[in-house]
Amino acid sequence: MTQPAPVSAVGQFPTTRMRRLRQSDWSRRLVAENHLTVDDLIWPIFLVDGDNRRVPIASMPGVERYSVDVAVEMARHAAEVGIPVLALFPATDPAKKSADGEEAINANNLVCQAVRAVKAAVPQIGILCDVALDPYTTHGQDGLVRNGYVVNDETVEMLCKQAVVQAQAGCDIIAPSDMMDGRVGRIRVALDAAGFESVQILSYAAKYASAFYGPFRDAVGSANSLGTGDKRTYQMNPANTNEALREVQLDLAEGADLVMVKPGMPYLDIVRRVKDTFAVPTVVYQVSGEYAMLLAAAQQGWLDRDKVIFESLLAFKRAGADAILTYFALEVARKLRSAGK
C-alpha cells in the first residue's frame, strides 16, 4: 500500500503539477481569479455642437465626436448591452472659449444639454461629468491662469459652480479631473448646499502628468490651446507612488465616493497600492494614448485586436480596479453579451 507523501513534500513537483488546472477550458474558467463583465465598464464619449453629426477623431481611429441627438442614440445602444455609465466630454466651439472658461458654468453648455437629453431618453443609465476648465479655456489649462501660473483657490470656486450646473442638468457622478488641492471637499459642500446630497463624486485622485493624453486633447480641442505648455505644476509626477496614496487619502477625507488612477496600464502598481491601502471603489482610466497604441499595433497586424483589448482590461481587474473607463466599452460589452457574460 502506497504511503501518503510526507507533509514536507506537499506543494513540490511532482506531487504538485500547476499545469493540471490549466489543461482544460472548463478548469481554467473554474479557477479564474478575476472576471471582466459589462458591469465593470464606463464608456467615455465626446460631444460636438450641431445636429446629426459624427466627427471622426484622427488620432483615435474608430472614435467619433457626437452631436447631442446622436449621443442619445449611442446611449440607447450602451443601455441595451448593459453598460452602467457614460462619461461625457465636450469639444467646445473655439468661439465659446475664454481665458477664464466661463462656458464651463453655462447651464446650457454642450455637456448640460447632453445630460438632459440622455437622461430624458435613457433614464436608467448613469452619467459621469468631467469637472475641469481645459475644454473651455483658450490656454488649455485645467484652471485659471494668473501671471503664468494656474491658481488653485480661485479655480476651485469655478469648479464648484461647474459641478452644480452639471448636477442641475441631471449628472449622477461629478468627476473633478483638474487636480487642484481641496477641490473635492469644496465641491461636496457646494453640491450639498444646492440639494444634491446623493450626487456622487469620483475624484481623479492619482492623475499623472502623462504623455499618454495626447489623442484626448485632440478630441476635446484643447491640444492647440495648450500648445507647448504642460500641467506638471498640478498633475502628479510619474516617478511617484507614495504621493498617490496621500492624494487618495486627502480626497477620501474630503468626501470622495470613488477614486481614480489615470492613466491605466503604465500605473497598475498604483491601482494595486490604492486598493490594498484603502479598500474603496477604485476606478482606472484606459486613456486615449493606450487606446491609440493598442489599436495602431492591431491595425498593423502586430497584435490580435480582441485578445489584447480583453487582456488589457482584465489586467486592470487583476490590479484591483472596480470600474474601467475605456473607449472600447461598447465593443467589449457587445462581445461579452454575445458570449453570455
Short mmCIF file of C-alpha atoms in Angstrom, two decimals:
data_model
loop_
_atom_site.label_atom_id
_atom_site.label_comp_id
_atom_site.label_asym_id
_atom_site.label_seq_id
_atom_site.Cartn_x
_atom_site.Cartn_y
_atom_site.Cartn_z
CA MET A 1 0.00 0.00 0.00
CA THR A 2 1.37 3.37 -1.04
CA GLN A 3 2.10 5.65 1.87
CA PRO A 4 0.86 9.28 1.67
CA ALA A 5 3.50 11.82 0.84
CA PRO A 6 5.12 13.48 3.83
CA VAL A 7 3.85 16.95 4.63
CA SER A 8 7.17 18.46 3.59
CA ALA A 9 6.65 17.15 0.04
CA VAL A 10 3.23 18.73 -0.44
CA GLY A 11 3.41 21.60 -2.89
CA GLN A 12 6.52 20.30 -4.61
CA PHE A 13 6.98 18.71 -8.01
CA PRO A 14 5.97 16.03 -8.96
CA THR A 15 3.24 15.89 -6.32
CA THR A 16 2.03 19.30 -7.38
CA ARG A 17 1.70 19.99 -11.09
CA MET A 18 0.44 23.50 -11.75
CA ARG A 19 -0.47 22.58 -15.31
CA ARG A 20 -3.25 20.22 -14.15
CA LEU A 21 -5.60 23.16 -13.65
CA ARG A 22 -4.66 24.71 -16.99
CA GLN A 23 -5.20 21.77 -19.34
CA SER A 24 -8.96 22.21 -19.97
CA ASP A 25 -11.07 25.25 -20.75
CA TRP A 26 -13.65 24.35 -18.10
CA SER A 27 -10.92 24.04 -15.48
CA ARG A 28 -9.28 27.34 -16.40
CA ARG A 29 -12.68 29.05 -16.11
CA LEU A 30 -13.43 27.33 -12.81
CA VAL A 31 -10.32 28.64 -11.05
CA ALA A 32 -10.06 32.05 -12.72
CA GLU A 33 -9.40 34.64 -10.03
CA ASN A 34 -10.74 37.66 -11.91
CA HIS A 35 -13.51 38.19 -14.43
CA LEU A 36 -14.44 41.03 -16.75
CA THR A 37 -18.13 41.84 -17.06
CA VAL A 38 -20.13 44.64 -18.64
CA ASP A 39 -20.78 45.97 -15.13
CA ASP A 40 -17.10 46.99 -14.99
CA LEU A 41 -17.33 49.36 -17.96
CA ILE A 42 -17.71 53.13 -18.26
CA TRP A 43 -17.89 54.45 -21.81
CA PRO A 44 -16.34 57.89 -22.47
CA ILE A 45 -17.96 59.73 -25.38
CA PHE A 46 -17.11 63.07 -26.96
CA LEU A 47 -19.66 65.74 -27.81
CA VAL A 48 -19.81 68.30 -30.60
CA ASP A 49 -22.26 71.08 -31.43
CA GLY A 50 -24.86 70.64 -34.17
CA ASP A 51 -27.37 68.02 -35.26
CA ASN A 52 -26.90 64.56 -36.71
CA ARG A 53 -23.12 64.88 -36.58
CA ARG A 54 -20.49 62.17 -36.18
CA VAL A 55 -17.00 63.63 -36.45
CA PRO A 56 -14.08 61.14 -36.60
CA ILE A 57 -11.04 61.76 -34.38
CA ALA A 58 -7.93 61.16 -36.48
CA SER A 59 -5.66 60.19 -33.58
CA MET A 60 -8.26 57.76 -32.18
CA PRO A 61 -9.43 55.63 -35.13
CA GLY A 62 -12.94 54.33 -34.55
CA VAL A 63 -13.82 57.04 -32.02
CA GLU A 64 -16.07 59.93 -33.01
CA ARG A 65 -17.48 63.13 -31.59
CA TYR A 66 -21.28 63.01 -31.44
CA SER A 67 -23.83 65.78 -31.58
CA VAL A 68 -26.34 65.58 -28.74
CA ASP A 69 -29.01 63.78 -30.79
CA VAL A 70 -26.51 61.13 -31.87
CA ALA A 71 -25.19 60.86 -28.30
CA VAL A 72 -28.71 59.97 -27.21
CA GLU A 73 -28.80 57.23 -29.84
CA MET A 74 -25.45 55.90 -28.62
CA ALA A 75 -26.68 56.00 -25.02
CA ARG A 76 -29.55 53.74 -26.06
CA HIS A 77 -27.08 51.28 -27.60
CA ALA A 78 -24.99 51.37 -24.43
CA ALA A 79 -28.01 50.70 -22.23
CA GLU A 80 -29.13 47.83 -24.44
CA VAL A 81 -25.89 45.95 -23.79
CA GLY A 82 -25.86 46.81 -20.08
CA ILE A 83 -23.16 49.48 -19.82
CA PRO A 84 -23.85 51.18 -16.46
CA VAL A 85 -22.32 54.63 -17.03
CA LEU A 86 -21.46 57.08 -19.81
CA ALA A 87 -18.77 59.73 -19.32
CA LEU A 88 -19.32 62.94 -21.31
CA PHE A 89 -16.55 65.18 -22.65
CA PRO A 90 -17.17 68.27 -24.81
CA ALA A 91 -15.32 69.53 -27.86
CA THR A 92 -16.14 73.17 -27.19
CA ASP A 93 -16.62 75.57 -30.07
CA PRO A 94 -13.48 77.80 -30.08
CA ALA A 95 -15.76 80.85 -30.25
CA LYS A 96 -17.10 79.90 -26.80
CA LYS A 97 -13.70 79.54 -25.18
CA SER A 98 -12.22 82.26 -22.99
CA ALA A 99 -9.25 82.81 -20.72
CA ASP A 100 -11.39 82.10 -17.66
CA GLY A 101 -13.50 79.30 -19.19
CA GLU A 102 -16.88 80.84 -18.34
CA GLU A 103 -18.64 78.41 -20.71
CA ALA A 104 -17.97 75.70 -18.11
CA ILE A 105 -20.57 77.28 -15.81
CA ASN A 106 -23.15 77.92 -18.52
CA ALA A 107 -26.21 75.87 -17.56
CA ASN A 108 -26.94 75.38 -21.25
CA ASN A 109 -23.46 74.38 -22.38
CA LEU A 110 -22.90 71.32 -24.54
CA VAL A 111 -22.42 68.90 -21.65
CA CYS A 112 -25.53 70.08 -19.80
CA GLN A 113 -27.59 69.82 -22.99
CA ALA A 114 -26.37 66.26 -23.48
CA VAL A 115 -27.01 65.26 -19.86
CA ARG A 116 -30.61 66.47 -20.04
CA ALA A 117 -31.23 64.80 -23.39
CA VAL A 118 -29.71 61.45 -22.40
CA LYS A 119 -31.47 61.39 -19.05
CA ALA A 120 -34.81 62.15 -20.71
CA ALA A 121 -34.38 59.35 -23.25
CA VAL A 122 -32.41 56.74 -21.28
CA PRO A 123 -33.04 57.47 -17.58
CA GLN A 124 -31.63 54.14 -16.40
CA ILE A 125 -28.07 54.87 -17.49
CA GLY A 126 -25.66 56.69 -15.20
CA ILE A 127 -23.98 59.90 -16.38
CA LEU A 128 -20.49 60.97 -15.34
CA CYS A 129 -19.38 64.55 -15.99
CA ASP A 130 -15.81 65.77 -16.03
CA VAL A 131 -15.13 68.83 -13.89
CA ALA A 132 -12.20 70.87 -15.20
CA LEU A 133 -11.75 74.01 -17.25
CA ASP A 134 -9.41 72.81 -20.02
CA PRO A 135 -12.14 72.16 -22.63
CA TYR A 136 -13.31 75.76 -22.14
CA THR A 137 -10.12 77.81 -21.81
CA THR A 138 -8.18 79.46 -24.59
CA HIS A 139 -4.92 78.40 -22.94
CA GLY A 140 -5.86 74.74 -22.45
CA GLN A 141 -5.05 74.61 -18.75
CA ASP A 142 -7.42 72.95 -16.25
CA GLY A 143 -7.67 76.10 -14.13
CA LEU A 144 -7.46 79.85 -14.14
CA VAL A 145 -4.10 81.34 -15.08
CA ARG A 146 -2.77 84.38 -13.29
CA ASN A 147 0.69 85.72 -14.15
CA GLY A 148 1.55 82.50 -15.96
CA TYR A 149 0.56 80.24 -13.06
CA VAL A 150 -2.55 78.07 -12.60
CA VAL A 151 -4.05 79.41 -9.39
CA ASN A 152 -5.66 76.95 -7.02
CA ASP A 153 -8.32 78.51 -4.82
CA GLU A 154 -9.88 80.76 -7.43
CA THR A 155 -10.06 77.80 -9.80
CA VAL A 156 -11.82 75.72 -7.16
CA GLU A 157 -14.56 78.33 -6.91
CA MET A 158 -15.21 77.94 -10.65
CA LEU A 159 -15.17 74.17 -10.38
CA CYS A 160 -17.83 74.27 -7.66
CA LYS A 161 -20.09 76.27 -9.95
CA GLN A 162 -19.40 73.89 -12.82
CA ALA A 163 -20.27 70.87 -10.66
CA VAL A 164 -23.55 72.40 -9.54
CA VAL A 165 -24.76 73.23 -13.08
CA GLN A 166 -23.92 69.68 -14.14
CA ALA A 167 -25.85 68.26 -11.20
CA GLN A 168 -28.79 70.52 -12.01
CA ALA A 169 -28.79 69.09 -15.54
CA GLY A 170 -29.06 65.56 -14.11
CA CYS A 171 -25.46 64.34 -13.80
CA ASP A 172 -25.10 61.37 -11.43
CA ILE A 173 -21.33 61.37 -10.90
CA ILE A 174 -19.25 64.53 -10.66
CA ALA A 175 -15.67 63.74 -11.61
CA PRO A 176 -13.14 66.52 -10.90
CA SER A 177 -10.09 65.83 -13.06
CA ASP A 178 -8.36 69.17 -12.50
CA MET A 179 -6.01 68.12 -9.66
CA MET A 180 -6.46 71.36 -7.69
CA ASP A 181 -5.88 71.00 -3.95
CA GLY A 182 -9.01 70.90 -1.81
CA ARG A 183 -11.48 70.82 -4.66
CA VAL A 184 -13.26 67.60 -3.61
CA GLY A 185 -14.30 68.97 -0.23
CA ARG A 186 -15.43 72.29 -1.66
CA ILE A 187 -17.42 70.59 -4.42
CA ARG A 188 -19.07 68.31 -1.86
CA VAL A 189 -20.15 71.32 0.18
CA ALA A 190 -21.44 73.11 -2.92
CA LEU A 191 -23.42 70.09 -4.10
CA ASP A 192 -24.96 69.52 -0.68
CA ALA A 193 -25.87 73.18 -0.32
CA ALA A 194 -27.65 73.03 -3.69
CA GLY A 195 -29.65 69.96 -2.64
CA PHE A 196 -27.57 67.31 -4.43
CA GLU A 197 -26.51 65.19 -1.47
CA SER A 198 -27.00 61.99 -3.50
CA VAL A 199 -24.77 63.01 -6.40
CA GLN A 200 -21.55 61.02 -6.26
CA ILE A 201 -18.01 62.35 -6.54
CA LEU A 202 -15.42 60.35 -8.42
CA SER A 203 -12.12 62.03 -7.75
CA TYR A 204 -9.31 61.84 -10.27
CA ALA A 205 -7.15 61.40 -7.19
CA ALA A 206 -3.99 59.97 -8.77
CA LYS A 207 -3.83 61.71 -12.13
CA TYR A 208 -0.34 61.78 -13.54
CA ALA A 209 1.24 64.35 -15.86
CA SER A 210 1.39 61.75 -18.59
CA ALA A 211 2.41 61.67 -22.24
CA PHE A 212 -0.49 59.29 -22.92
CA TYR A 213 -3.17 62.03 -23.05
CA GLY A 214 -2.36 63.42 -26.49
CA PRO A 215 -5.26 61.98 -28.52
CA PHE A 216 -7.77 63.02 -25.84
CA ARG A 217 -6.61 66.62 -26.09
CA ASP A 218 -7.15 66.38 -29.85
CA ALA A 219 -10.65 65.03 -29.20
CA VAL A 220 -11.77 67.88 -26.93
CA GLY A 221 -9.88 70.53 -28.87
CA SER A 222 -7.51 71.58 -26.10
CA ALA A 223 -4.28 70.41 -27.75
CA ASN A 224 -3.88 73.53 -29.87
CA SER A 225 -4.84 75.73 -26.94
CA LEU A 226 -2.25 74.15 -24.67
CA GLY A 227 0.46 74.26 -27.32
CA THR A 228 3.86 73.58 -25.79
CA GLY A 229 2.54 74.14 -22.26
CA ASP A 230 2.28 71.37 -19.69
CA LYS A 231 0.41 70.55 -16.50
CA ARG A 232 3.25 69.45 -14.25
CA THR A 233 2.52 72.09 -11.58
CA TYR A 234 -0.69 70.31 -10.63
CA GLN A 235 -0.75 66.81 -12.12
CA MET A 236 1.39 64.14 -10.46
CA ASN A 237 4.99 63.28 -11.22
CA PRO A 238 5.14 59.85 -12.98
CA ALA A 239 8.11 58.99 -10.73
CA ASN A 240 5.99 58.96 -7.55
CA THR A 241 3.96 56.26 -5.83
CA ASN A 242 3.64 57.29 -2.18
CA GLU A 243 2.34 60.68 -3.27
CA ALA A 244 -0.60 58.92 -4.94
CA LEU A 245 -1.62 57.43 -1.60
CA ARG A 246 -1.52 60.87 0.02
CA GLU A 247 -3.71 62.27 -2.76
CA VAL A 248 -6.24 59.47 -2.36
CA GLN A 249 -6.27 59.82 1.42
CA LEU A 250 -6.93 63.55 1.21
CA ASP A 251 -9.73 63.16 -1.34
CA LEU A 252 -11.44 60.45 0.70
CA ALA A 253 -11.25 62.65 3.78
CA GLU A 254 -12.90 65.44 1.75
CA GLY A 255 -15.80 63.21 0.73
CA ALA A 256 -14.87 61.39 -2.47
CA ASP A 257 -17.10 58.34 -3.04
CA LEU A 258 -14.82 56.76 -5.62
CA VAL A 259 -11.22 57.43 -6.62
CA MET A 260 -9.46 57.13 -9.95
CA VAL A 261 -5.99 56.27 -11.17
CA LYS A 262 -5.10 57.75 -14.58
CA PRO A 263 -3.54 56.58 -16.90
CA GLY A 264 -4.16 52.88 -16.53
CA MET A 265 -1.75 50.36 -17.99
CA PRO A 266 1.52 52.12 -17.03
CA TYR A 267 0.18 52.64 -13.49
CA LEU A 268 -1.14 49.21 -12.48
CA ASP A 269 1.14 49.32 -9.44
CA ILE A 270 -0.70 52.44 -8.25
CA VAL A 271 -4.09 50.78 -8.73
CA ARG A 272 -2.99 47.85 -6.58
CA ARG A 273 -1.50 50.05 -3.85
CA VAL A 274 -4.64 52.22 -3.69
CA LYS A 275 -6.93 49.19 -3.48
CA ASP A 276 -4.83 47.40 -0.90
CA THR A 277 -4.38 50.50 1.25
CA PHE A 278 -7.89 51.95 1.25
CA ALA A 279 -10.28 49.20 0.04
CA VAL A 280 -12.56 51.78 -1.56
CA PRO A 281 -14.21 51.79 -5.01
CA THR A 282 -11.28 52.26 -7.36
CA VAL A 283 -11.63 53.31 -10.98
CA VAL A 284 -8.99 53.26 -13.70
CA TYR A 285 -8.95 55.14 -17.00
CA GLN A 286 -7.59 53.36 -20.07
CA VAL A 287 -6.65 56.65 -21.64
CA SER A 288 -6.59 57.79 -25.25
CA GLY A 289 -2.90 57.05 -25.74
CA GLU A 290 -3.37 53.49 -24.53
CA TYR A 291 -6.31 53.08 -26.90
CA ALA A 292 -4.37 54.51 -29.84
CA MET A 293 -1.30 52.41 -29.08
CA LEU A 294 -3.19 49.11 -28.93
CA LEU A 295 -5.31 49.93 -31.94
CA ALA A 296 -2.36 51.01 -34.10
CA ALA A 297 -0.49 47.77 -33.38
CA ALA A 298 -3.62 45.73 -34.12
CA GLN A 299 -4.21 47.58 -37.38
CA GLN A 300 -0.67 46.74 -38.46
CA GLY A 301 -1.32 43.08 -37.70
CA TRP A 302 1.29 43.04 -34.97
CA LEU A 303 -1.22 42.24 -32.20
CA ASP A 304 -4.51 40.34 -32.10
CA ARG A 305 -7.08 43.11 -31.58
CA ASP A 306 -9.65 41.24 -29.50
CA LYS A 307 -7.11 39.42 -27.38
CA VAL A 308 -5.07 42.49 -26.43
CA ILE A 309 -8.19 44.53 -25.66
CA PHE A 310 -9.56 41.91 -23.29
CA GLU A 311 -6.16 41.17 -21.75
CA SER A 312 -5.56 44.86 -21.07
CA LEU A 313 -8.95 45.23 -19.38
CA LEU A 314 -8.52 42.05 -17.35
CA ALA A 315 -5.17 43.40 -16.15
CA PHE A 316 -7.00 46.36 -14.60
CA LYS A 317 -9.32 43.99 -12.78
CA ARG A 318 -6.39 41.90 -11.58
CA ALA A 319 -4.69 45.04 -10.26
CA GLY A 320 -7.78 45.84 -8.18
CA ALA A 321 -9.96 48.12 -10.33
CA ASP A 322 -13.70 48.07 -9.72
CA ALA A 323 -14.55 50.01 -12.87
CA ILE A 324 -12.77 50.93 -16.10
CA LEU A 325 -13.21 53.92 -18.39
CA THR A 326 -12.39 52.62 -21.84
CA TYR A 327 -13.11 53.70 -25.39
CA PHE A 328 -13.52 50.00 -26.18
CA ALA A 329 -16.52 49.78 -23.83
CA LEU A 330 -19.32 49.41 -26.39
CA GLU A 331 -17.37 46.93 -28.48
CA VAL A 332 -16.39 44.89 -25.43
CA ALA A 333 -19.91 44.97 -23.96
CA ARG A 334 -21.35 43.61 -27.20
CA LYS A 335 -18.81 40.78 -27.27
CA LEU A 336 -19.43 39.94 -23.61
CA ARG A 337 -23.15 39.88 -24.22
CA SER A 338 -22.83 37.62 -27.25
CA ALA A 339 -20.70 35.29 -25.11
CA GLY A 340 -23.40 35.26 -22.43
CA LYS A 341 -21.32 37.06 -19.82
#
